[in-house]
mmCIF file of C-alpha atoms in Angstrom:
data_model
loop_
_atom_site.group_PDB
_atom_site.id
_atom_site.type_symbol
_atom_site.label_atom_id
_atom_site.label_comp_id
_atom_site.label_asym_id
_atom_site.label_seq_id
_atom_site.Cartn_x
_atom_site.Cartn_y
_atom_site.Cartn_z
ATOM 1 C CA MET F 24 -16.025 21.769 5.664
ATOM 2 C CA LYS F 25 -18.628 19.062 5.697
ATOM 3 C CA ALA F 26 -19.763 16.900 2.798
ATOM 4 C CA ARG F 27 -22.967 14.923 2.834
ATOM 5 C CA VAL F 28 -22.177 11.540 1.309
ATOM 6 C CA ARG F 29 -24.902 9.301 -0.080
ATOM 7 C CA LEU F 30 -24.339 5.598 -0.532
ATOM 8 C CA PHE F 31 -26.290 3.199 -2.701
ATOM 9 C CA ALA F 32 -26.660 -0.503 -3.402
ATOM 10 C CA ILE F 33 -23.583 -2.560 -2.504
ATOM 11 C CA LEU F 34 -21.719 0.407 -0.983
ATOM 12 C CA ARG F 35 -24.682 1.228 1.270
ATOM 13 C CA GLU F 36 -24.697 -2.369 2.478
ATOM 14 C CA LYS F 37 -20.926 -2.465 3.050
ATOM 15 C CA VAL F 38 -21.019 0.671 5.213
ATOM 16 C CA GLY F 39 -24.379 -0.054 6.791
ATOM 17 C CA ALA F 40 -25.677 3.465 6.185
ATOM 18 C CA SER F 41 -27.264 5.309 3.285
ATOM 19 C CA GLU F 42 -25.887 8.680 4.278
ATOM 20 C CA LEU F 43 -22.788 9.956 6.076
ATOM 21 C CA THR F 44 -21.348 13.328 6.966
ATOM 22 C CA ILE F 45 -17.611 13.553 6.331
ATOM 23 C CA VAL F 46 -15.551 16.429 7.686
ATOM 24 C CA LEU F 47 -12.678 17.517 5.439
ATOM 25 C CA PRO F 48 -10.117 20.329 5.330
ATOM 26 C CA GLU F 49 -11.009 23.305 3.125
ATOM 27 C CA HIS F 50 -10.129 22.910 -0.578
ATOM 28 C CA SER F 51 -10.440 19.138 -0.445
ATOM 29 C CA THR F 52 -11.100 17.240 -3.658
ATOM 30 C CA VAL F 53 -13.164 14.174 -4.426
ATOM 31 C CA ALA F 54 -9.934 12.136 -4.259
ATOM 32 C CA ASP F 55 -9.311 13.467 -0.733
ATOM 33 C CA LEU F 56 -12.832 12.502 0.271
ATOM 34 C CA MET F 57 -12.436 8.989 -1.129
ATOM 35 C CA LYS F 58 -9.163 8.575 0.764
ATOM 36 C CA GLU F 59 -10.769 9.720 3.994
ATOM 37 C CA MET F 60 -13.756 7.449 3.468
ATOM 38 C CA ALA F 61 -11.573 4.420 2.758
ATOM 39 C CA HIS F 62 -9.717 5.229 5.983
ATOM 40 C CA GLN F 63 -12.894 5.513 8.051
ATOM 41 C CA TYR F 64 -14.697 2.633 6.329
ATOM 42 C CA PRO F 65 -12.169 -0.007 5.235
ATOM 43 C CA ALA F 66 -15.078 -2.108 3.938
ATOM 44 C CA LEU F 67 -15.347 0.396 1.082
ATOM 45 C CA LEU F 68 -11.842 -0.314 -0.219
ATOM 46 C CA ASP F 69 -12.924 -3.268 -2.378
ATOM 47 C CA GLY F 70 -15.622 -1.374 -4.176
ATOM 48 C CA ILE F 71 -14.030 2.033 -4.506
ATOM 49 C CA ALA F 72 -12.097 1.222 -7.703
ATOM 50 C CA HIS F 73 -15.397 0.529 -9.474
ATOM 51 C CA THR F 74 -17.123 3.606 -8.125
ATOM 52 C CA MET F 75 -18.044 6.791 -9.929
ATOM 53 C CA VAL F 76 -18.722 9.972 -8.014
ATOM 54 C CA ALA F 77 -21.417 12.579 -8.450
ATOM 55 C CA VAL F 78 -21.447 15.967 -6.762
ATOM 56 C CA ASN F 79 -24.828 17.647 -6.542
ATOM 57 C CA THR F 80 -26.197 15.021 -9.000
ATOM 58 C CA GLU F 81 -23.532 15.517 -11.698
ATOM 59 C CA TYR F 82 -20.730 13.037 -12.419
ATOM 60 C CA VAL F 83 -17.324 14.520 -11.614
ATOM 61 C CA GLN F 84 -13.629 13.633 -11.782
ATOM 62 C CA GLN F 85 -11.432 12.846 -8.785
ATOM 63 C CA SER F 86 -9.836 16.292 -9.059
ATOM 64 C CA GLN F 87 -13.160 18.086 -8.479
ATOM 65 C CA LEU F 88 -12.984 20.560 -5.586
ATOM 66 C CA LEU F 89 -15.600 20.118 -2.886
ATOM 67 C CA HIS F 90 -17.485 22.847 -1.075
ATOM 68 C CA ASP F 91 -19.225 22.926 2.277
ATOM 69 C CA GLY F 92 -22.648 21.330 2.034
ATOM 70 C CA ASP F 93 -22.028 19.501 -1.241
ATOM 71 C CA GLU F 94 -24.023 16.323 -1.735
ATOM 72 C CA VAL F 95 -21.588 13.666 -2.860
ATOM 73 C CA ALA F 96 -22.911 10.344 -4.143
ATOM 74 C CA LEU F 97 -20.825 7.215 -4.588
ATOM 75 C CA ILE F 98 -22.184 5.404 -7.630
ATOM 76 C CA PRO F 99 -21.300 1.716 -7.952
ATOM 77 C CA PRO F 100 -21.738 0.149 -11.428
ATOM 78 C CA VAL F 101 -25.320 0.741 -12.489
ATOM 79 C CA SER F 102 -27.660 -2.038 -13.574
ATOM 80 C CA GLY F 103 -31.022 -0.530 -14.313
ATOM 81 C CA GLY F 104 -33.096 -1.065 -17.398
ATOM 82 C CA ALA F 105 -33.626 -4.495 -18.838
ATOM 83 C CA PRO F 106 -31.607 -7.647 -19.541
ATOM 84 C CA ASP F 107 -29.747 -7.621 -22.848
ATOM 85 C CA ILE F 108 -31.662 -10.057 -25.002
ATOM 86 C CA GLN F 109 -28.910 -10.511 -27.589
ATOM 87 C CA THR F 110 -26.035 -11.427 -25.307
ATOM 88 C CA GLY F 111 -27.783 -12.607 -22.199
ATOM 89 C CA ASP F 112 -25.866 -10.080 -20.143
ATOM 90 C CA THR F 113 -27.610 -9.249 -16.950
ATOM 91 C CA ILE F 114 -27.104 -5.508 -17.224
ATOM 92 C CA MET R 204 -42.798 12.078 -19.309
ATOM 93 C CA ILE R 205 -40.105 10.865 -16.936
ATOM 94 C CA LEU R 206 -41.331 8.664 -14.089
ATOM 95 C CA LEU R 207 -39.618 6.787 -11.268
ATOM 96 C CA THR R 208 -42.051 4.930 -9.070
ATOM 97 C CA ARG R 209 -42.455 2.041 -6.663
ATOM 98 C CA LYS R 210 -45.892 1.299 -8.083
ATOM 99 C CA PRO R 211 -46.618 -1.148 -10.943
ATOM 100 C CA LEU R 212 -46.139 0.408 -14.389
ATOM 101 C CA ASP R 213 -49.053 0.668 -16.817
ATOM 102 C CA PRO R 214 -47.549 0.273 -20.337
ATOM 103 C CA ASP R 215 -50.776 1.271 -22.093
ATOM 104 C CA ALA R 216 -51.126 4.485 -20.117
ATOM 105 C CA ILE R 217 -47.443 5.332 -20.644
ATOM 106 C CA THR R 218 -47.696 4.629 -24.383
ATOM 107 C CA ALA R 219 -50.767 6.856 -24.569
ATOM 108 C CA THR R 220 -48.666 9.816 -23.408
ATOM 109 C CA VAL R 221 -46.691 9.820 -26.693
ATOM 110 C CA HIS R 222 -49.642 9.476 -29.067
ATOM 111 C CA GLY R 223 -50.154 12.391 -31.419
ATOM 112 C CA ASP R 224 -51.789 13.077 -34.751
ATOM 113 C CA ALA R 225 -48.411 13.625 -36.428
ATOM 114 C CA ASN R 226 -46.964 10.324 -35.227
ATOM 115 C CA GLY R 227 -47.253 7.332 -37.546
ATOM 116 C CA GLY R 228 -44.847 5.121 -35.604
ATOM 117 C CA ILE R 229 -45.038 4.365 -31.907
ATOM 118 C CA VAL R 230 -42.517 1.985 -30.337
ATOM 119 C CA THR R 231 -42.883 0.831 -26.736
ATOM 120 C CA PHE R 232 -40.208 -1.272 -25.076
ATOM 121 C CA LEU R 233 -41.015 -3.227 -21.909
ATOM 122 C CA GLY R 234 -38.262 -4.549 -19.688
ATOM 123 C CA ALA R 235 -39.424 -7.384 -17.467
ATOM 124 C CA THR R 236 -37.845 -9.236 -14.566
ATOM 125 C CA ARG R 237 -36.438 -12.608 -15.567
ATOM 126 C CA ASN R 238 -36.564 -15.886 -13.639
ATOM 127 C CA GLU R 239 -32.954 -16.982 -14.151
ATOM 128 C CA THR R 240 -29.421 -15.609 -14.440
ATOM 129 C CA ALA R 241 -26.547 -17.832 -15.591
ATOM 130 C CA GLY R 242 -28.556 -20.920 -14.744
ATOM 131 C CA ARG R 243 -29.536 -19.774 -11.259
ATOM 132 C CA ARG R 244 -33.206 -19.403 -10.460
ATOM 133 C CA VAL R 245 -34.119 -15.873 -9.437
ATOM 134 C CA LEU R 246 -36.860 -15.602 -6.804
ATOM 135 C CA TYR R 247 -37.421 -11.835 -6.930
ATOM 136 C CA LEU R 248 -35.520 -8.595 -7.503
ATOM 137 C CA GLU R 249 -35.019 -5.253 -5.874
ATOM 138 C CA TYR R 250 -34.240 -2.043 -7.720
ATOM 139 C CA GLU R 251 -32.714 0.934 -5.947
ATOM 140 C CA ALA R 252 -32.545 4.425 -7.431
ATOM 141 C CA TYR R 253 -30.793 7.702 -6.700
ATOM 142 C CA GLU R 254 -34.012 9.382 -7.657
ATOM 143 C CA ASP R 255 -33.021 13.027 -8.152
ATOM 144 C CA MET R 256 -30.043 12.164 -10.312
ATOM 145 C CA ALA R 257 -31.769 9.370 -12.229
ATOM 146 C CA GLU R 258 -34.623 11.696 -13.195
ATOM 147 C CA LYS R 259 -32.133 14.320 -14.310
ATOM 148 C CA ILE R 260 -30.185 11.886 -16.506
ATOM 149 C CA LEU R 261 -33.348 10.371 -17.973
ATOM 150 C CA ALA R 262 -34.467 13.877 -18.936
ATOM 151 C CA ARG R 263 -31.047 14.414 -20.525
ATOM 152 C CA ILE R 264 -31.440 11.194 -22.547
ATOM 153 C CA ALA R 265 -34.816 12.455 -23.760
ATOM 154 C CA GLN R 266 -33.064 15.650 -24.840
ATOM 155 C CA GLU R 267 -30.413 13.593 -26.673
ATOM 156 C CA ILE R 268 -33.006 11.872 -28.857
ATOM 157 C CA LYS R 269 -34.591 15.234 -29.568
ATOM 158 C CA GLU R 270 -31.244 16.500 -30.820
ATOM 159 C CA ARG R 271 -30.439 13.338 -32.776
ATOM 160 C CA TRP R 272 -33.808 12.432 -34.303
ATOM 161 C CA GLY R 273 -35.964 15.474 -33.632
ATOM 162 C CA ILE R 274 -38.208 13.320 -31.453
ATOM 163 C CA THR R 275 -40.060 15.066 -28.654
ATOM 164 C CA ASP R 276 -42.699 12.454 -27.873
ATOM 165 C CA VAL R 277 -40.896 10.137 -25.462
ATOM 166 C CA SER R 278 -41.822 8.707 -22.085
ATOM 167 C CA ILE R 279 -39.501 6.764 -19.822
ATOM 168 C CA ALA R 280 -40.769 5.019 -16.693
ATOM 169 C CA HIS R 281 -38.619 2.918 -14.362
ATOM 170 C CA ARG R 282 -39.936 1.066 -11.356
ATOM 171 C CA PHE R 283 -37.926 0.506 -8.201
ATOM 172 C CA GLY R 284 -38.363 -1.385 -4.935
ATOM 173 C CA ARG R 285 -39.197 -5.096 -4.844
ATOM 174 C CA LEU R 286 -40.420 -6.705 -8.082
ATOM 175 C CA GLU R 287 -41.655 -10.237 -8.556
ATOM 176 C CA ILE R 288 -40.650 -12.348 -11.562
ATOM 177 C CA GLY R 289 -42.388 -11.328 -14.788
ATOM 178 C CA GLU R 290 -43.220 -7.797 -13.670
ATOM 179 C CA VAL R 291 -42.426 -4.799 -15.835
ATOM 180 C CA SER R 292 -39.437 -2.809 -14.557
ATOM 181 C CA LEU R 293 -38.987 -0.417 -17.482
ATOM 182 C CA VAL R 294 -41.241 1.188 -20.086
ATOM 183 C CA VAL R 295 -39.810 3.317 -22.890
ATOM 184 C CA ALA R 296 -42.351 4.728 -25.349
ATOM 185 C CA VAL R 297 -41.208 6.731 -28.372
ATOM 186 C CA ALA R 298 -43.349 8.162 -31.151
ATOM 187 C CA SER R 299 -42.355 9.845 -34.390
ATOM 188 C CA PRO R 300 -43.833 10.511 -37.822
ATOM 189 C CA HIS R 301 -42.009 7.468 -39.265
ATOM 190 C CA ARG R 302 -41.160 4.112 -37.712
ATOM 191 C CA ALA R 303 -37.414 3.945 -38.390
ATOM 192 C CA GLU R 304 -36.659 6.877 -36.115
ATOM 193 C CA ALA R 305 -38.982 5.546 -33.419
ATOM 194 C CA PHE R 306 -37.285 2.120 -33.409
ATOM 195 C CA ALA R 307 -33.797 3.653 -33.386
ATOM 196 C CA ALA R 308 -34.573 6.186 -30.673
ATOM 197 C CA CYS R 309 -36.266 3.606 -28.442
ATOM 198 C CA GLN R 310 -33.257 1.282 -28.637
ATOM 199 C CA TYR R 311 -30.946 4.223 -27.959
ATOM 200 C CA VAL R 312 -32.858 5.125 -24.800
ATOM 201 C CA VAL R 313 -32.816 1.544 -23.484
ATOM 202 C CA ASP R 314 -29.069 1.225 -24.165
ATOM 203 C CA ARG R 315 -28.323 4.605 -22.555
ATOM 204 C CA ILE R 316 -30.218 3.704 -19.391
ATOM 205 C CA LYS R 317 -27.722 0.922 -18.747
ATOM 206 C CA GLN R 318 -24.731 3.232 -19.068
ATOM 207 C CA ASP R 319 -24.969 5.884 -16.418
ATOM 208 C CA VAL R 320 -28.449 6.212 -14.913
ATOM 209 C CA PRO R 321 -27.998 5.571 -11.163
ATOM 210 C CA ILE R 322 -30.358 2.643 -10.757
ATOM 211 C CA TRP R 323 -29.223 -0.669 -9.322
ATOM 212 C CA LYS R 324 -30.671 -4.152 -9.446
ATOM 213 C CA LYS R 325 -30.251 -6.903 -6.876
ATOM 214 C CA GLU R 326 -31.201 -10.462 -7.686
ATOM 215 C CA PHE R 327 -32.317 -12.788 -4.910
ATOM 216 C CA PHE R 328 -31.619 -16.489 -5.420
ATOM 217 C CA GLU R 329 -32.547 -19.522 -3.346
ATOM 218 C CA ASN R 330 -29.122 -19.477 -1.714
ATOM 219 C CA GLY R 331 -27.857 -15.946 -1.999
ATOM 220 C CA GLU R 332 -28.211 -12.495 -3.461
ATOM 221 C CA VAL R 333 -26.086 -10.319 -5.741
ATOM 222 C CA TRP R 334 -25.960 -6.718 -6.908
ATOM 223 C CA VAL R 335 -25.875 -6.980 -10.684
ATOM 224 C CA GLY R 336 -22.934 -5.262 -12.332
ATOM 225 C CA MET R 337 -20.347 -5.718 -9.614
ATOM 226 C CA GLU R 338 -18.789 -8.834 -11.172
ATOM 227 C CA GLY R 339 -16.829 -8.708 -14.388
ATOM 228 C CA HIS R 340 -17.482 -5.052 -15.085
ATOM 229 C CA PRO R 341 -14.653 -3.187 -13.411
ATOM 230 C CA ARG R 342 -14.770 0.486 -14.150
ATOM 231 C CA PRO R 343 -12.278 3.018 -12.879
ATOM 232 C CA LEU R 344 -13.397 6.230 -11.280
ATOM 233 C CA SER R 345 -14.216 8.366 -14.282
ATOM 234 C CA VAL R 346 -16.785 10.479 -16.024
ATOM 235 C CA PRO R 347 -18.868 8.418 -18.444
ATOM 236 C CA ARG R 348 -19.199 9.439 -22.067
#
């Protein structure tokens, strides 16, 4: 099966691509995909611990089963919106 | 109204979308790009969005304030792409019959946007650049909320 993987922000820069196609055995999970991606793109290893995963635009757990044609997105920590005025945090 | 756009945001036009004869309180929050972070001068910023998913989650947040406060008049607009210092990156407009609910719901929306809406900000300094959120905010692979 093939998964279409979308990469954003720091992960996109580390890999040097915004989209990849990863071939996996049938009945693979998100965890299997992450393992395969870390193998193919060692630059991802640093960031992967901080990464959430969405399948077809919904957040999922590592145990989620993948299906052929799924759109998987690796979501590094988000930082949209506005600065926090009270604490000075930047997210 | 949910809007993700590369174009400059018009706070007045976005606020106008929540006006209604039943609404006595209208709260509009503007998020603007700031010229410094931790003492470093910021030259400009870039926002990146996973548009399909961000729109979906923003619509879900609008649904959450409907369930919690009964508010249906809400507009959320987030800009992405390159922004100069002082430009508006976020507009949240909320209207309700009374002000307390409008204030509370507007703050809730702004806080929720920072939790799990897939939008990222990169700050460009004189001698470097950084994706905001990658330092000091480790988060294991998990489902938020």
